[in-house]
Amino acid sequence: MSAGAAKIPVTVAEVTPVNELVTRFKFVRRDGGPMPTFSGGAHTVVEMNDKDRVRRNPYSIMSDPADRGGYSISIRRDDNGRGGSLFMHRQVRPGMEMVISNPINLFALDLRARKHLLLAGGIGITPFLAQIKQLAGMNGNFELHYSVRTTSLASYADELAANYRPRVHLYHDDRGEQIDLPALLDGQPLGTHVYVCGPKGMIAWVRKTATALGWPREAVHHEEFLAPASGKPFEVMLARSNKMIQVGEHQSLLEAIEAAGVEAPYLCRGGACGQCETDVLEYEGTFLHKDHWLTPAQCASGTKIMPCVSRFEGKTLVLDR
Amino acid sequence: MLEGTIPSRPVYGALEIRPGRLHLIVADAEGAEAILDLAASAPPDFFAGAQIIYLPKKSGDKFVAGLEQLAPAQLYVGPSYEAALPRLRRVLAGAHMGLQVYLAGTEGLMGQAMLEATQAGIPHSAIQAEHRGSTVRRVQCVHCKGITEDVTHDPFRCAHCGLHLFVRDHYSRRIAAFQGVRVDAEDPGNIPESVERFR
Amino acid sequence: MTVIFKEETFHDDFTFRNSPEAVKRFPFPFPEDSYMYSVNLEPHKSYRPGSVYERTFDVDEHYVSEMRDRARVLAEDPLRCQSLPHMTLAGWDLLELIMTSKAEEYPELFELHRDGTKWHWINRPLGIEQKFTFLDETTLPYGPMEYITRQTQGDFAVLDQRDDNLWMDAGMVTTQADWSLDFDIGMNFFEWHAPVPKAHEMGIFQRALKFLLNVQQGSPARRLNWTMTVYPLLDTSPENYHKWGVMKKDLTLENMGQMMHLRVELQTFFRLPRSNALVFPIRCYLIKLDELVTVPKWARRFHRVIRDLPTELATYKGFVTNRPKIVEWLSKYDDGAPTSPGIWPD
């Protein structure tokens, strides 16, 4: 199988500032054709040619899944990140040609649910924007609880409230408002599914509270893209390709493998989907496992690594790639 | 203990207390012993938030007093699964997320109660089940679709169409039954001796 | 290419035959002289013009008769087509995939005109013309999955994806190799494959599931599977096993070439866009042994495969009793010469 999902050559049609931190980008096909339909919760991997390196970052598609005219994503600027969001905010202009991937959904709605309870924190609103449009179009039963820092940073809150008011609940941190999660989870009818997307702490809080209240694991859905962490540079031997490569401080192992011209499978590039799982042939040192995929036993075994987010410190690392 | 043979054949564990707002316990016959065992590890207020639906079947009064002593919020003792079904459905219809379901006893009872709970919106993997007592099987004839209860012998005669069926380990949660297939389909009349496999 | 649709039956008088052209394009499933399970998945890309791999959904000379056979089976037993309530959206996805592919790849046979959600579908071989509203079930005579699969060869399993597994939650199954949709609906990937011997311990299903969970939109996959059937029976269902099982006894060395069929399933896998479900079409191709041995390479190789197949697999595939006879018959066509690699005739 080739690496990643099939690719779509696109043109940047619009770049729209949403507030001081968030900017929205709209992509249309370069050949003028329709985009593939997608399901709410799907993401696309955006390729960025940033000087001499290629970045590939996943972003949730926020536009209406039924609208095949183009895909929109919203990106929050992260001044301390690895640079992908800064590239998008500073370099990307309408008319620019880029490449994005076919939609991939790792955060799909469970269509059996009697009710969909959506919990968003900050920029975590983006997958829900598409899901809400999909649910509204099929008379789905949903409720959104959206936590924001301030009114001015509440991306799309006005639009959501205007269109779906009784089902949309807003919470402002600066006014001391917070979702009363135990009370909210407690009264839900059987067959409710809860979905959470937001900061790491929020996801952990929702999962923990739901578990303590007896919610089944299968009814609690979360999406968390990990950004690959920076770290000390290290050296890796790719046995099958017979190449020795260097992984830079702000580069992921997967990016370093790709930069060496070696094809490696991936989908989410965020430690969640399992596609890039790679066998370790030999090592002397310590793995810095960051993914959500490998089991603790697999991590301890020293035989697997997820190169999209995990790193290594030590003398030798030989991979089957 | 029933052993898993193929991946569709259900395997059962031992009931354990899980957090929840309401605890619904459905059991038949010796399944009561699993409830009593569960009680040994239950926190003091557990049964105050528990409802028990119990079908003694051949065990008669043997376990009823023991269950009463647990002082559950509700204890229903009924003559058959069919008789208990409207009540079970009523409990599920009014329940909220956080309901824990515990099943104990024969496979036929647990399978049917699990079906009700999953139809009410609980994932099957979140429902606990502990096998106790009889190993008789509920078997669906793949040909006429009729279900024969309490099958003890293999092959056996379908109670509906009369074909001689062998009992597979292939199990459907949606039908809450094992699959029965005509034993002499390729050589009509050549029916192996029936053996008591389930008691 | 103009397809001439044959009038033939898959029951009672069994008039099914392959034309010489159909034999030439038969998807012979053995790339080498022996067989063991493998995941053997590859991208479903257009390949070899004229072959069954050229189009997304192959339409061949048996189309009209196979659809008539499907309608007959459904009239006898409507439980062969079922869809759990949450799978309706996936049914629409499937309808769209099939209609758009067929209209594009067989413009002389099928037409689809779309104006927003107002769709107009023309199926010339079956004489069907339908105007309907996309995503509105009330505008079609059947549910969307049933509607379109009554017009498409092959069985269809529609799989919901959740909890890192695939769930068989809808399907149209009338040409199956002895499994029951009515019994298996609602099962996960491991459960509905439970009766398959050996493959579980070989880890085949773990690897296959991992692959299938990651099949993405626009990147379909395919594989072949096979078994053997006495008489050209498409409907070898467990439901009717008590009717067709006994027919296996009719097989003799004399009628082998006409009665015994290699049955090949072209299985494909597509990610569906709106529902995120995976559709798994299972297209059945039948070939009589008399037809198969017209290709000398296939005759030699098939003899070796059947002769050396592990007993468990011959039992599972349902021909262990007849195997000695089949091997004896096929041996006449195997002179021991080496065979060339790959599945295609020399």
Coordinates of C-alpha atoms in Angstrom, one line a residue, chain A residues 98-223:
Chain A
M98 CA -1.3 22.9 -2.3
V99 CA -1.9 19.2 -1.9
I100 CA -4.3 17.7 0.6
S101 CA -5.4 14.1 1.3
N102 CA -8.7 12.3 0.7
P103 CA -10.8 12.5 3.9
I104 CA -10.0 10.0 6.6
N105 CA -12.4 9.6 9.5
L106 CA -11.0 8.4 12.9
F107 CA -13.8 10.3 14.8
A108 CA -17.0 9.1 13.2
L109 CA -20.4 9.4 14.6
D110 CA -21.9 6.1 15.9
L111 CA -25.0 6.1 13.8
R112 CA -26.7 3.7 16.3
A113 CA -26.8 6.4 18.9
R114 CA -30.2 7.6 20.2
K115 CA -28.6 10.9 21.0
H116 CA -25.2 12.5 20.3
L117 CA -23.8 14.6 23.1
L118 CA -20.9 16.7 21.7
L119 CA -18.4 18.3 24.0
A120 CA -16.0 20.8 22.5
G121 CA -13.1 22.8 24.0
G122 CA -11.6 25.7 22.0
I123 CA -10.4 24.8 18.5
G124 CA -11.8 21.3 19.2
I125 CA -15.0 22.6 17.8
T126 CA -14.0 22.0 14.2
P127 CA -15.0 18.3 13.7
F128 CA -18.3 19.0 15.4
L129 CA -19.1 21.8 12.9
A130 CA -19.2 19.2 10.2
Q131 CA -20.9 16.6 12.4
I132 CA -23.7 19.0 13.4
K133 CA -24.4 19.9 9.7
Q134 CA -24.6 16.2 9.0
L135 CA -26.8 15.4 12.0
A136 CA -29.1 18.4 11.3
G137 CA -29.5 17.2 7.7
M138 CA -30.7 13.8 8.9
N139 CA -32.9 14.9 11.8
G140 CA -30.3 13.6 14.3
N141 CA -30.7 14.1 18.0
F142 CA -27.7 16.1 19.2
E143 CA -26.7 18.6 21.9
L144 CA -23.5 20.6 21.8
H145 CA -21.6 21.9 24.9
Y146 CA -18.9 24.2 23.9
S147 CA -16.3 25.6 26.2
V148 CA -14.3 28.7 25.1
R149 CA -11.8 31.0 26.8
T150 CA -13.5 34.3 26.0
T151 CA -16.3 35.6 23.8
S152 CA -13.8 37.0 21.3
L153 CA -12.0 33.6 21.0
A154 CA -15.3 31.7 20.7
S155 CA -14.9 30.5 17.1
Y156 CA -18.2 30.0 15.3
A157 CA -20.2 30.3 18.5
D158 CA -22.5 33.0 17.2
E159 CA -23.2 31.0 14.0
L160 CA -23.9 27.8 16.0
A161 CA -26.2 29.6 18.5
A162 CA -28.1 31.3 15.7
N163 CA -28.7 28.1 13.8
Y164 CA -29.2 25.5 16.5
R165 CA -29.9 27.7 19.7
P166 CA -31.7 25.3 22.1
R167 CA -29.2 22.6 21.4
V168 CA -26.1 24.7 21.7
H169 CA -24.7 25.5 25.2
L170 CA -21.7 27.9 25.6
Y171 CA -19.4 28.2 28.5
H172 CA -16.9 31.1 28.9
D173 CA -13.8 30.5 31.0
D174 CA -13.3 34.2 31.7
R175 CA -16.8 34.3 33.2
G176 CA -16.0 31.3 35.4
E177 CA -18.5 29.1 33.5
Q178 CA -17.8 25.4 33.3
I179 CA -19.7 22.4 32.0
D180 CA -21.4 20.6 35.0
L181 CA -20.2 17.3 33.6
P182 CA -21.5 14.9 36.2
A183 CA -25.0 16.4 36.1
L184 CA -24.9 16.5 32.3
L185 CA -23.9 12.9 31.9
D186 CA -26.2 11.6 34.6
G187 CA -29.5 12.3 33.0
Q188 CA -28.8 11.0 29.5
P189 CA -31.1 8.4 28.1
L190 CA -29.8 4.9 27.3
G191 CA -28.2 4.8 23.9
T192 CA -26.6 8.2 24.2
H193 CA -23.0 8.6 22.9
V194 CA -20.7 11.3 24.1
Y195 CA -17.9 12.8 21.9
V196 CA -15.2 15.0 23.1
C197 CA -12.6 17.0 21.2
G198 CA -10.4 19.6 22.9
P199 CA -7.4 20.0 25.0
K200 CA -5.8 16.9 26.5
G201 CA -7.0 17.7 30.0
M202 CA -10.6 18.1 28.9
I203 CA -10.5 14.7 27.1
A204 CA -9.1 13.0 30.1
W205 CA -11.7 14.7 32.4
V206 CA -14.6 13.6 30.2
R207 CA -13.4 10.0 29.9
K208 CA -12.7 9.7 33.6
T209 CA -16.0 11.2 34.6
A210 CA -18.0 9.0 32.2
T211 CA -16.2 5.9 33.4
A212 CA -16.9 6.7 37.0
L213 CA -20.6 7.2 36.2
G214 CA -20.7 3.7 34.6
W215 CA -20.7 4.8 30.9
P216 CA -19.5 2.0 28.6
R217 CA -16.2 2.6 26.9
E218 CA -17.9 2.1 23.5
A219 CA -20.2 5.1 24.1
V220 CA -17.4 7.6 24.8
H221 CA -15.5 8.9 21.7
H222 CA -12.6 11.2 21.6
E223 CA -10.3 12.7 19.1

